[in-house]
mmCIF file of C-alpha atoms and ligand atoms in Angstrom:
data_model
loop_
_atom_site.group_PDB
_atom_site.id
_atom_site.type_symbol
_atom_site.label_atom_id
_atom_site.label_comp_id
_atom_site.label_asym_id
_atom_site.label_seq_id
_atom_site.Cartn_x
_atom_site.Cartn_y
_atom_site.Cartn_z
ATOM 1 C CA MET A 1 -18.759 -99.791 -190.886
ATOM 2 C CA PRO A 2 -17.140 -96.470 -189.959
ATOM 3 C CA ARG A 3 -13.896 -97.138 -188.121
ATOM 4 C CA PRO A 4 -13.417 -95.460 -184.698
ATOM 5 C CA ARG A 5 -9.952 -94.383 -183.566
ATOM 6 C CA THR A 6 -7.874 -97.396 -182.536
ATOM 7 C CA ASN A 7 -7.670 -96.324 -178.882
ATOM 8 C CA ILE A 8 -11.462 -96.091 -178.739
ATOM 9 C CA GLN A 9 -11.859 -99.491 -180.378
ATOM 10 C CA ARG A 10 -9.609 -100.993 -177.706
ATOM 11 C CA LEU A 11 -11.132 -99.052 -174.819
ATOM 12 C CA SER A 12 -12.628 -100.806 -171.766
ATOM 13 C CA PRO A 13 -15.074 -98.147 -170.620
ATOM 14 C CA TYR A 14 -15.486 -96.989 -167.023
ATOM 15 C CA ALA A 15 -17.621 -99.363 -164.940
ATOM 16 C CA PRO A 16 -19.799 -97.272 -162.602
ATOM 17 C CA GLY A 17 -21.200 -98.848 -159.430
ATOM 18 C CA GLU A 18 -24.610 -100.443 -159.843
ATOM 19 C CA GLN A 19 -27.588 -98.052 -159.764
ATOM 20 C CA PRO A 20 -30.577 -100.307 -159.025
ATOM 21 C CA ASP A 21 -33.959 -98.997 -160.078
ATOM 22 C CA THR A 22 -35.628 -99.637 -156.729
ATOM 23 C CA SER A 23 -35.719 -98.225 -153.223
ATOM 24 C CA ALA A 24 -35.830 -101.766 -151.800
ATOM 25 C CA VAL A 25 -32.033 -101.800 -151.997
ATOM 26 C CA THR A 26 -29.811 -100.458 -149.210
ATOM 27 C CA LYS A 27 -27.359 -98.677 -151.443
ATOM 28 C CA LEU A 28 -23.904 -98.328 -149.924
ATOM 29 C CA ASN A 29 -21.848 -98.723 -153.101
ATOM 30 C CA THR A 30 -21.255 -95.363 -154.845
ATOM 31 C CA ASN A 31 -20.422 -92.913 -152.044
ATOM 32 C CA GLU A 32 -23.521 -90.780 -152.438
ATOM 33 C CA ASN A 33 -24.531 -88.682 -149.436
ATOM 34 C CA PRO A 34 -27.326 -90.466 -147.522
ATOM 35 C CA TYR A 35 -29.032 -87.107 -146.934
ATOM 36 C CA PRO A 36 -30.909 -85.001 -149.484
ATOM 37 C CA PRO A 37 -29.567 -81.612 -150.602
ATOM 38 C CA SER A 38 -30.435 -78.394 -148.764
ATOM 39 C CA PRO A 39 -34.100 -77.327 -149.084
ATOM 40 C CA ALA A 40 -32.693 -74.096 -150.577
ATOM 41 C CA VAL A 41 -31.595 -76.126 -153.610
ATOM 42 C CA MET A 42 -35.112 -77.399 -154.325
ATOM 43 C CA GLU A 43 -36.490 -73.878 -153.859
ATOM 44 C CA ALA A 44 -33.961 -72.448 -156.304
ATOM 45 C CA VAL A 45 -34.882 -75.072 -158.901
ATOM 46 C CA GLN A 46 -38.639 -74.702 -158.423
ATOM 47 C CA SER A 47 -38.622 -70.906 -158.522
ATOM 48 C CA LEU A 48 -36.521 -70.661 -161.690
ATOM 49 C CA PRO A 49 -38.434 -68.430 -164.168
ATOM 50 C CA ALA A 50 -39.242 -70.040 -167.540
ATOM 51 C CA GLU A 51 -37.356 -67.140 -169.106
ATOM 52 C CA ARG A 52 -34.130 -68.551 -167.704
ATOM 53 C CA LEU A 53 -34.694 -71.719 -169.741
ATOM 54 C CA ARG A 54 -35.569 -69.830 -172.929
ATOM 55 C CA VAL A 55 -32.167 -68.139 -173.065
ATOM 56 C CA TYR A 56 -28.682 -69.658 -172.873
ATOM 57 C CA PRO A 57 -27.192 -69.901 -169.379
ATOM 58 C CA PRO A 58 -24.313 -67.628 -168.239
ATOM 59 C CA PRO A 59 -21.450 -69.114 -170.321
ATOM 60 C CA LEU A 60 -18.850 -68.729 -167.573
ATOM 61 C CA ALA A 61 -21.309 -69.625 -164.781
ATOM 62 C CA GLN A 62 -20.403 -66.222 -163.340
ATOM 63 C CA PRO A 63 -22.839 -66.332 -160.384
ATOM 64 C CA PHE A 64 -21.425 -69.698 -159.355
ATOM 65 C CA ARG A 65 -17.822 -68.554 -159.771
ATOM 66 C CA ALA A 66 -18.539 -65.526 -157.605
ATOM 67 C CA ALA A 67 -20.213 -67.626 -154.893
ATOM 68 C CA ALA A 68 -17.400 -70.216 -154.898
ATOM 69 C CA ALA A 69 -14.747 -67.480 -154.809
ATOM 70 C CA GLU A 70 -16.401 -65.921 -151.782
ATOM 71 C CA LEU A 71 -16.727 -69.288 -150.025
ATOM 72 C CA HIS A 72 -13.045 -70.114 -150.507
ATOM 73 C CA GLY A 73 -11.492 -66.669 -150.137
ATOM 74 C CA LEU A 74 -10.367 -66.659 -153.779
ATOM 75 C CA SER A 75 -11.158 -64.609 -156.872
ATOM 76 C CA PRO A 76 -13.733 -65.690 -159.518
ATOM 77 C CA ASP A 77 -10.897 -66.136 -162.016
ATOM 78 C CA ASN A 78 -9.564 -68.943 -159.778
ATOM 79 C CA VAL A 79 -12.762 -70.951 -160.440
ATOM 80 C CA ILE A 80 -14.088 -73.084 -163.312
ATOM 81 C CA ALA A 81 -17.528 -74.760 -163.130
ATOM 82 C CA THR A 82 -17.970 -78.148 -164.779
ATOM 83 C CA ASN A 83 -20.564 -80.809 -165.482
ATOM 84 C CA GLY A 84 -19.509 -82.918 -162.488
ATOM 85 C CA GLY A 85 -15.931 -83.204 -161.292
ATOM 86 C CA ASP A 86 -15.525 -85.826 -163.993
ATOM 87 C CA GLU A 87 -15.793 -83.212 -166.750
ATOM 88 C CA LEU A 88 -12.985 -81.262 -165.098
ATOM 89 C CA LEU A 89 -10.774 -84.356 -165.264
ATOM 90 C CA ARG A 90 -11.502 -84.801 -168.935
ATOM 91 C CA LEU A 91 -10.800 -81.117 -169.651
ATOM 92 C CA ILE A 92 -7.461 -81.296 -167.848
ATOM 93 C CA LEU A 93 -6.426 -84.277 -169.970
ATOM 94 C CA THR A 94 -7.602 -82.594 -173.175
ATOM 95 C CA CYS A 95 -5.665 -79.410 -172.426
ATOM 96 C CA TYR A 96 -2.450 -80.758 -170.919
ATOM 97 C CA CYS A 97 -1.773 -84.320 -172.122
ATOM 98 C CA GLU A 98 -0.291 -85.299 -175.477
ATOM 99 C CA PRO A 99 -1.980 -87.988 -177.572
ATOM 100 C CA ALA A 100 0.626 -90.743 -177.655
ATOM 101 C CA GLY A 101 1.358 -91.347 -181.330
ATOM 102 C CA GLY A 102 3.886 -93.951 -180.196
ATOM 103 C CA ASN A 103 5.344 -91.577 -177.622
ATOM 104 C CA ALA A 104 5.704 -92.719 -174.004
ATOM 105 C CA GLN A 105 6.035 -89.146 -172.680
ATOM 106 C CA GLY A 106 3.498 -86.427 -171.949
ATOM 107 C CA GLY A 107 0.776 -88.357 -170.141
ATOM 108 C CA ILE A 108 -0.585 -88.663 -166.606
ATOM 109 C CA GLY A 109 0.955 -89.967 -163.411
ATOM 110 C CA VAL A 110 -1.222 -91.806 -160.917
ATOM 111 C CA THR A 111 -0.648 -93.662 -157.656
ATOM 112 C CA ASP A 112 -2.069 -97.168 -157.468
ATOM 113 C CA PRO A 113 -4.749 -97.907 -156.325
ATOM 114 C CA THR A 114 -6.666 -94.885 -157.564
ATOM 115 C CA TYR A 115 -9.933 -93.602 -159.041
ATOM 116 C CA SER A 116 -10.598 -96.056 -161.863
ATOM 117 C CA LEU A 117 -11.869 -93.301 -164.167
ATOM 118 C CA TYR A 118 -8.362 -91.795 -164.571
ATOM 119 C CA PRO A 119 -6.899 -94.511 -166.833
ATOM 120 C CA VAL A 120 -10.118 -94.608 -168.861
ATOM 121 C CA LEU A 121 -9.945 -90.856 -169.547
ATOM 122 C CA ALA A 122 -6.253 -91.258 -170.418
ATOM 123 C CA ALA A 123 -7.132 -94.002 -172.901
ATOM 124 C CA ILE A 124 -9.760 -91.736 -174.515
ATOM 125 C CA GLN A 125 -7.134 -88.983 -174.887
ATOM 126 C CA ASP A 126 -4.706 -91.724 -176.040
ATOM 127 C CA THR A 127 -2.106 -90.494 -173.585
ATOM 128 C CA PRO A 128 0.238 -92.711 -171.513
ATOM 129 C CA VAL A 129 -0.325 -93.542 -167.827
ATOM 130 C CA VAL A 130 2.570 -93.904 -165.384
ATOM 131 C CA SER A 131 1.516 -95.639 -162.204
ATOM 132 C CA THR A 132 3.505 -95.825 -158.958
ATOM 133 C CA ASP A 133 2.340 -98.217 -156.244
ATOM 134 C CA ARG A 134 1.331 -96.728 -152.938
ATOM 135 C CA LYS A 135 3.044 -98.283 -149.914
ATOM 136 C CA ASP A 136 1.458 -101.091 -147.854
ATOM 137 C CA ASP A 137 -0.329 -98.535 -145.659
ATOM 138 C CA PHE A 138 -1.452 -96.762 -148.876
ATOM 139 C CA SER A 139 0.683 -93.689 -148.179
ATOM 140 C CA LEU A 140 2.562 -92.186 -151.135
ATOM 141 C CA SER A 141 5.756 -93.856 -152.205
ATOM 142 C CA PRO A 142 8.747 -91.475 -151.909
ATOM 143 C CA ASP A 143 9.793 -92.015 -155.533
ATOM 144 C CA THR A 144 6.406 -90.974 -156.966
ATOM 145 C CA ILE A 145 7.449 -87.569 -158.266
ATOM 146 C CA GLU A 146 10.782 -88.810 -159.605
ATOM 147 C CA CYS A 147 8.940 -91.470 -161.641
ATOM 148 C CA TRP A 148 6.460 -88.944 -162.979
ATOM 149 C CA ASN A 149 9.178 -86.442 -163.886
ATOM 150 C CA GLU A 150 11.267 -89.089 -165.641
ATOM 151 C CA ALA A 151 8.254 -90.082 -167.734
ATOM 152 C CA GLY A 152 7.558 -86.454 -168.626
ATOM 153 C CA CYS A 153 4.086 -86.577 -167.081
ATOM 154 C CA ARG A 154 2.123 -83.430 -167.835
ATOM 155 C CA VAL A 155 -0.418 -84.097 -165.093
ATOM 156 C CA GLY A 156 -0.087 -85.938 -161.776
ATOM 157 C CA MET A 157 -3.305 -87.074 -160.139
ATOM 158 C CA ILE A 158 -3.600 -87.485 -156.380
ATOM 159 C CA VAL A 159 -6.940 -88.202 -154.721
ATOM 160 C CA ASN A 160 -6.943 -86.638 -151.251
ATOM 161 C CA PRO A 161 -8.517 -87.809 -149.032
ATOM 162 C CA HIS A 162 -7.668 -90.927 -150.982
ATOM 163 C CA ALA A 163 -10.150 -93.137 -152.798
ATOM 164 C CA PRO A 164 -10.636 -96.028 -152.378
ATOM 165 C CA THR A 165 -8.842 -96.154 -149.002
ATOM 166 C CA GLY A 166 -9.968 -93.001 -147.150
ATOM 167 C CA ARG A 167 -6.383 -92.101 -146.223
ATOM 168 C CA PHE A 168 -5.488 -88.408 -145.796
ATOM 169 C CA GLU A 169 -2.243 -86.597 -146.701
ATOM 170 C CA THR A 170 -1.408 -83.213 -145.183
ATOM 171 C CA THR A 171 -1.161 -80.037 -147.243
ATOM 172 C CA ASP A 172 2.580 -79.914 -146.444
ATOM 173 C CA THR A 173 3.063 -83.272 -148.153
ATOM 174 C CA LEU A 174 1.114 -82.067 -151.198
ATOM 175 C CA ARG A 175 3.050 -78.792 -151.291
ATOM 176 C CA LYS A 176 6.324 -80.754 -151.459
ATOM 177 C CA LEU A 177 4.949 -82.792 -154.356
ATOM 178 C CA SER A 178 3.996 -79.629 -156.240
ATOM 179 C CA ASP A 179 7.406 -78.056 -155.522
ATOM 180 C CA ASN A 180 9.177 -80.999 -157.131
ATOM 181 C CA PHE A 181 6.824 -81.962 -159.943
ATOM 182 C CA GLY A 182 7.386 -80.643 -163.458
ATOM 183 C CA GLY A 183 3.732 -80.882 -164.493
ATOM 184 C CA LEU A 184 0.294 -79.854 -163.254
ATOM 185 C CA LEU A 185 -0.638 -81.471 -159.937
ATOM 186 C CA LEU A 186 -4.328 -82.323 -159.765
ATOM 187 C CA ILE A 187 -5.461 -82.751 -156.176
ATOM 188 C CA ASP A 188 -8.799 -84.516 -156.416
ATOM 189 C CA GLU A 189 -10.700 -83.290 -153.356
ATOM 190 C CA ALA A 190 -14.016 -84.967 -154.169
ATOM 191 C CA TYR A 191 -14.186 -86.142 -150.522
ATOM 192 C CA THR A 192 -12.692 -83.088 -148.830
ATOM 193 C CA ASP A 193 -15.981 -82.172 -147.149
ATOM 194 C CA PHE A 194 -15.473 -85.109 -144.764
ATOM 195 C CA ALA A 195 -11.780 -84.389 -144.073
ATOM 196 C CA PRO A 196 -10.024 -82.331 -141.390
ATOM 197 C CA ALA A 197 -8.425 -79.924 -143.921
ATOM 198 C CA ASP A 198 -8.154 -79.099 -147.613
ATOM 199 C CA ALA A 199 -5.280 -77.826 -149.759
ATOM 200 C CA ILE A 200 -6.867 -74.491 -150.633
ATOM 201 C CA GLU A 201 -3.847 -72.572 -149.308
ATOM 202 C CA LEU A 202 -1.832 -73.839 -152.286
ATOM 203 C CA VAL A 203 -4.190 -71.934 -154.597
ATOM 204 C CA ARG A 204 -4.342 -68.917 -152.285
ATOM 205 C CA ASP A 205 -0.528 -68.840 -152.341
ATOM 206 C CA GLY A 206 -0.679 -68.455 -156.122
ATOM 207 C CA LEU A 207 0.983 -71.752 -157.139
ATOM 208 C CA ASP A 208 0.501 -72.083 -160.890
ATOM 209 C CA ASN A 209 0.984 -75.866 -161.120
ATOM 210 C CA VAL A 210 -1.800 -77.030 -158.805
ATOM 211 C CA ILE A 211 -5.506 -77.539 -159.435
ATOM 212 C CA LEU A 212 -8.050 -78.712 -156.865
ATOM 213 C CA LEU A 213 -11.098 -80.693 -157.961
ATOM 214 C CA ARG A 214 -14.321 -80.211 -156.035
ATOM 215 C CA SER A 215 -17.630 -82.016 -156.458
ATOM 216 C CA LEU A 216 -21.159 -81.342 -155.270
ATOM 217 C CA SER A 217 -21.926 -85.067 -155.566
ATOM 218 C CA LYS A 218 -20.699 -86.172 -152.143
ATOM 219 C CA GLY A 219 -20.571 -83.389 -149.559
ATOM 220 C CA TYR A 220 -23.671 -81.613 -150.871
ATOM 221 C CA GLY A 221 -25.865 -84.636 -151.669
ATOM 222 C CA LEU A 222 -26.155 -83.673 -155.356
ATOM 223 C CA ALA A 223 -24.768 -86.586 -157.375
ATOM 224 C CA GLY A 224 -27.824 -86.440 -159.638
ATOM 225 C CA LEU A 225 -27.209 -82.787 -160.508
ATOM 226 C CA ARG A 226 -23.798 -83.265 -162.141
ATOM 227 C CA PHE A 227 -21.896 -80.254 -160.871
ATOM 228 C CA GLY A 228 -18.262 -79.871 -159.920
ATOM 229 C CA TYR A 229 -15.587 -77.208 -160.085
ATOM 230 C CA GLY A 230 -11.876 -76.570 -160.235
ATOM 231 C CA LEU A 231 -9.804 -74.115 -158.187
ATOM 232 C CA ALA A 232 -6.480 -72.995 -159.642
ATOM 233 C CA HIS A 233 -4.257 -70.140 -160.760
ATOM 234 C CA PRO A 234 -6.063 -67.972 -163.375
ATOM 235 C CA VAL A 235 -3.587 -69.119 -166.059
ATOM 236 C CA VAL A 236 -4.763 -72.728 -165.600
ATOM 237 C CA ILE A 237 -8.430 -71.702 -165.508
ATOM 238 C CA THR A 238 -8.081 -69.686 -168.742
ATOM 239 C CA THR A 239 -6.454 -72.664 -170.439
ATOM 240 C CA LEU A 240 -9.276 -75.016 -169.428
ATOM 241 C CA ASP A 241 -11.907 -72.452 -170.426
ATOM 242 C CA LYS A 242 -10.602 -72.522 -174.001
ATOM 243 C CA ALA A 243 -11.497 -76.185 -174.464
ATOM 244 C CA ARG A 244 -14.770 -76.671 -172.606
ATOM 245 C CA ASP A 245 -18.224 -76.647 -174.204
ATOM 246 C CA SER A 246 -19.489 -73.058 -174.431
ATOM 247 C CA TYR A 247 -22.425 -73.883 -172.150
ATOM 248 C CA ASN A 248 -21.067 -76.822 -170.172
ATOM 249 C CA THR A 249 -23.318 -76.240 -167.146
ATOM 250 C CA ASP A 250 -27.008 -75.493 -167.612
ATOM 251 C CA ALA A 251 -29.245 -72.846 -166.037
ATOM 252 C CA ILE A 252 -30.935 -75.270 -163.640
ATOM 253 C CA SER A 253 -27.730 -76.783 -162.323
ATOM 254 C CA GLN A 254 -26.072 -73.375 -161.955
ATOM 255 C CA ALA A 255 -28.996 -72.112 -159.833
ATOM 256 C CA ALA A 256 -28.995 -75.294 -157.743
ATOM 257 C CA ALA A 257 -25.229 -75.221 -157.256
ATOM 258 C CA VAL A 258 -25.226 -71.594 -156.089
ATOM 259 C CA ALA A 259 -27.991 -72.413 -153.594
ATOM 260 C CA ALA A 260 -26.117 -75.488 -152.350
ATOM 261 C CA ILE A 261 -22.783 -73.831 -151.644
ATOM 262 C CA SER A 262 -24.532 -70.792 -150.150
ATOM 263 C CA ASP A 263 -26.173 -72.950 -147.452
ATOM 264 C CA GLN A 264 -23.057 -73.994 -145.537
ATOM 265 C CA ALA A 265 -24.969 -74.468 -142.283
ATOM 266 C CA TYR A 266 -27.036 -77.272 -143.822
ATOM 267 C CA ALA A 267 -24.054 -78.885 -145.556
ATOM 268 C CA GLN A 268 -22.062 -78.798 -142.334
ATOM 269 C CA GLN A 269 -24.866 -80.476 -140.413
ATOM 270 C CA THR A 270 -25.202 -83.414 -142.826
ATOM 271 C CA ARG A 271 -21.407 -83.843 -142.952
ATOM 272 C CA GLU A 272 -21.191 -84.034 -139.184
ATOM 273 C CA ARG A 273 -23.840 -86.735 -139.167
ATOM 274 C CA VAL A 274 -21.985 -88.691 -141.850
ATOM 275 C CA ILE A 275 -18.694 -88.366 -139.968
ATOM 276 C CA ALA A 276 -20.278 -89.572 -136.706
ATOM 277 C CA GLN A 277 -21.733 -92.592 -138.520
ATOM 278 C CA ARG A 278 -18.435 -93.297 -140.285
ATOM 279 C CA ASP A 279 -16.687 -93.517 -136.938
ATOM 280 C CA LEU A 280 -19.425 -95.767 -135.561
ATOM 281 C CA LEU A 281 -19.308 -98.018 -138.637
ATOM 282 C CA THR A 282 -15.521 -98.265 -138.290
ATOM 283 C CA SER A 283 -15.614 -99.370 -134.664
ATOM 284 C CA GLU A 284 -18.559 -101.749 -135.143
ATOM 285 C CA LEU A 285 -16.808 -103.466 -138.074
ATOM 286 C CA ARG A 286 -13.623 -103.781 -136.025
ATOM 287 C CA ARG A 287 -15.646 -105.336 -133.211
ATOM 288 C CA ARG A 288 -16.778 -107.960 -135.730
ATOM 289 C CA GLY A 289 -13.193 -108.836 -136.639
ATOM 290 C CA PHE A 290 -12.811 -106.650 -139.746
ATOM 291 C CA GLU A 291 -9.637 -104.751 -140.455
ATOM 292 C CA VAL A 292 -10.740 -101.171 -141.221
ATOM 293 C CA LEU A 293 -8.523 -98.362 -142.479
ATOM 294 C CA ASP A 294 -9.031 -95.019 -140.738
ATOM 295 C CA SER A 295 -11.099 -92.960 -143.170
ATOM 296 C CA GLN A 296 -11.422 -89.200 -143.707
ATOM 297 C CA THR A 297 -14.125 -89.686 -146.368
ATOM 298 C CA ASN A 298 -17.745 -90.882 -146.461
ATOM 299 C CA PHE A 299 -16.763 -94.523 -147.000
ATOM 300 C CA VAL A 300 -14.611 -97.134 -145.323
ATOM 301 C CA LEU A 301 -12.360 -99.748 -146.909
ATOM 302 C CA CYS A 302 -12.383 -102.919 -144.854
ATOM 303 C CA THR A 303 -11.076 -106.477 -144.916
ATOM 304 C CA PRO A 304 -13.459 -109.127 -143.584
ATOM 305 C CA PRO A 305 -12.087 -111.676 -141.076
ATOM 306 C CA ASP A 306 -9.852 -114.424 -142.529
ATOM 307 C CA LYS A 307 -12.389 -117.121 -143.186
ATOM 308 C CA VAL A 308 -14.734 -114.857 -145.177
ATOM 309 C CA PRO A 309 -13.661 -113.958 -148.743
ATOM 310 C CA ALA A 310 -14.710 -110.378 -149.574
ATOM 311 C CA ALA A 311 -16.197 -111.441 -152.919
ATOM 312 C CA ASP A 312 -18.479 -113.957 -151.142
ATOM 313 C CA LEU A 313 -19.574 -111.463 -148.527
ATOM 314 C CA TYR A 314 -20.354 -108.946 -151.277
ATOM 315 C CA GLU A 315 -22.610 -111.532 -152.992
ATOM 316 C CA GLN A 316 -24.284 -112.565 -149.737
ATOM 317 C CA LEU A 317 -25.056 -108.961 -148.851
ATOM 318 C CA LYS A 318 -26.371 -108.361 -152.355
ATOM 319 C CA ALA A 319 -28.686 -111.344 -151.989
ATOM 320 C CA ARG A 320 -30.108 -109.490 -148.960
ATOM 321 C CA ASN A 321 -30.566 -106.313 -150.987
ATOM 322 C CA ILE A 322 -27.549 -104.561 -149.484
ATOM 323 C CA LEU A 323 -25.136 -103.215 -152.090
ATOM 324 C CA VAL A 324 -21.517 -102.435 -151.239
ATOM 325 C CA ARG A 325 -18.544 -102.092 -153.624
ATOM 326 C CA TYR A 326 -16.177 -104.923 -154.450
ATOM 327 C CA PHE A 327 -13.131 -104.296 -156.671
ATOM 328 C CA ASP A 328 -11.684 -107.309 -158.450
ATOM 329 C CA ALA A 329 -8.244 -105.680 -158.534
ATOM 330 C CA PRO A 330 -4.794 -106.331 -157.046
ATOM 331 C CA ARG A 331 -4.549 -105.227 -153.365
ATOM 332 C CA LEU A 332 -8.315 -104.600 -153.235
ATOM 333 C CA ASP A 333 -9.829 -108.005 -153.999
ATOM 334 C CA ASP A 334 -9.804 -109.036 -150.306
ATOM 335 C CA LYS A 335 -11.653 -105.849 -149.306
ATOM 336 C CA LEU A 336 -15.036 -104.158 -149.471
ATOM 337 C CA ARG A 337 -15.672 -100.443 -149.816
ATOM 338 C CA ILE A 338 -18.748 -99.434 -147.847
ATOM 339 C CA THR A 339 -20.398 -96.019 -148.178
ATOM 340 C CA VAL A 340 -21.507 -94.418 -144.921
ATOM 341 C CA GLY A 341 -25.304 -94.427 -144.810
ATOM 342 C CA THR A 342 -28.000 -93.313 -142.408
ATOM 343 C CA PRO A 343 -28.097 -94.928 -138.924
ATOM 344 C CA GLU A 344 -30.925 -97.202 -140.182
ATOM 345 C CA GLN A 345 -28.899 -98.329 -143.214
ATOM 346 C CA ILE A 346 -25.815 -98.996 -141.118
ATOM 347 C CA ASP A 347 -27.890 -100.961 -138.617
ATOM 348 C CA LYS A 348 -29.235 -103.112 -141.407
ATOM 349 C CA LEU A 349 -25.754 -103.718 -142.783
ATOM 350 C CA LEU A 350 -24.249 -104.592 -139.397
ATOM 351 C CA ASN A 351 -27.120 -106.940 -138.556
ATOM 352 C CA ALA A 352 -26.698 -108.735 -141.873
ATOM 353 C CA ILE A 353 -22.934 -109.000 -141.355
ATOM 354 C CA SER A 354 -23.398 -110.418 -137.848
ATOM 355 C CA GLN A 355 -25.585 -113.156 -139.311
ATOM 356 C CA LEU A 356 -23.228 -113.905 -142.192
ATOM 357 C CA ILE A 357 -19.824 -114.150 -140.513
HETATM 358 C C1 PLP B 1 -16.996 -88.737 -157.055
HETATM 359 C C2 PLP B 1 -15.606 -88.477 -157.493
HETATM 360 C C3 PLP B 1 -15.271 -87.451 -158.401
HETATM 361 C C4 PLP B 1 -16.235 -86.520 -159.058
HETATM 362 O O1 PLP B 1 -17.480 -87.002 -159.251
HETATM 363 P P1 PLP B 1 -18.611 -86.142 -159.965
HETATM 364 O O2 PLP B 1 -19.858 -86.832 -159.545
HETATM 365 O O3 PLP B 1 -18.340 -86.199 -161.430
HETATM 366 O O4 PLP B 1 -18.521 -84.735 -159.451
HETATM 367 C C5 PLP B 1 -13.945 -87.264 -158.694
HETATM 368 N N1 PLP B 1 -12.988 -88.019 -158.151
HETATM 369 C C6 PLP B 1 -13.257 -89.003 -157.286
HETATM 370 C C7 PLP B 1 -12.151 -89.783 -156.690
HETATM 371 C C8 PLP B 1 -14.577 -89.275 -156.938
HETATM 372 O O5 PLP B 1 -14.841 -90.267 -156.097
#
């Protein structure tokens, strides 16, 4: 048998949330938008000339870069388009992190709990992970940057608003982190569309050690498309461009992505509906005795009342065809992460919970 690299042999791969093959399930487990993408997206896909599939797509996704630059008040050379935000993460690790070779330096810094894909990507790159615990309220611990600097981290990864808790840090806090950190600060803004602010001013100000991750999967209802992008100083973008696949985003997804970000009125409308339902879900869960963290995302992290173990409630909801996310991990195993759905889906969930607790 051919022998894979040792780190790949040992790897526990990423465990995505369940994707059931039926519409009978109320799916509140993977933070998809409950609303479909803008009709302009479907039009762009359907009206794509066959000629555009015969030839290779624009290698730099220039039309998308231009549209994103205009949307954010940046220049196209501040933008890189990727096959989902997840590809951007992998590219950053490939370009900035050292394969370990017995070395404990040169890897990534994360704050625990965090997006569970980060350590998996680090293991694939065979680069070390330095993890600092967030505080009890899931805010950042003050010694985070010191720990990362001591360990020679090349990249520090902060999800903001934070997954899986929904907590939000201000741009001032993030700016201080970037001022003090010796590596590249990745601010993962996959959920920024549901938050009161983003950190775009750090890129506008020309900081060369910050990169923002954006995704069309959540705010634009396009998880099936696989499209994300990075916003950073041109020096960072040029570095990442060197290592990506020549045609990493295809002609169909480029056309769809341009249409999606060009229809801000539609995106704004669906986000406002999600935010209204998030706030309703939060108060209704609290009324039922749950502890719910304030969320600036499209999900809530909640702790069921004392007598009800989260793992049991997860199973009981699943038996009723309602899927939420349970993490069997320290600090999370007494909680459930629930994606904000449509009013009908939330009704169904709350009714089931009222019967079960
Ligand atoms: C969803 C998500 C991403 C990116 O997802 P893609 O679907 O690959 O764009 C990145 N980070 C976090 C924390 C996410 O939840």
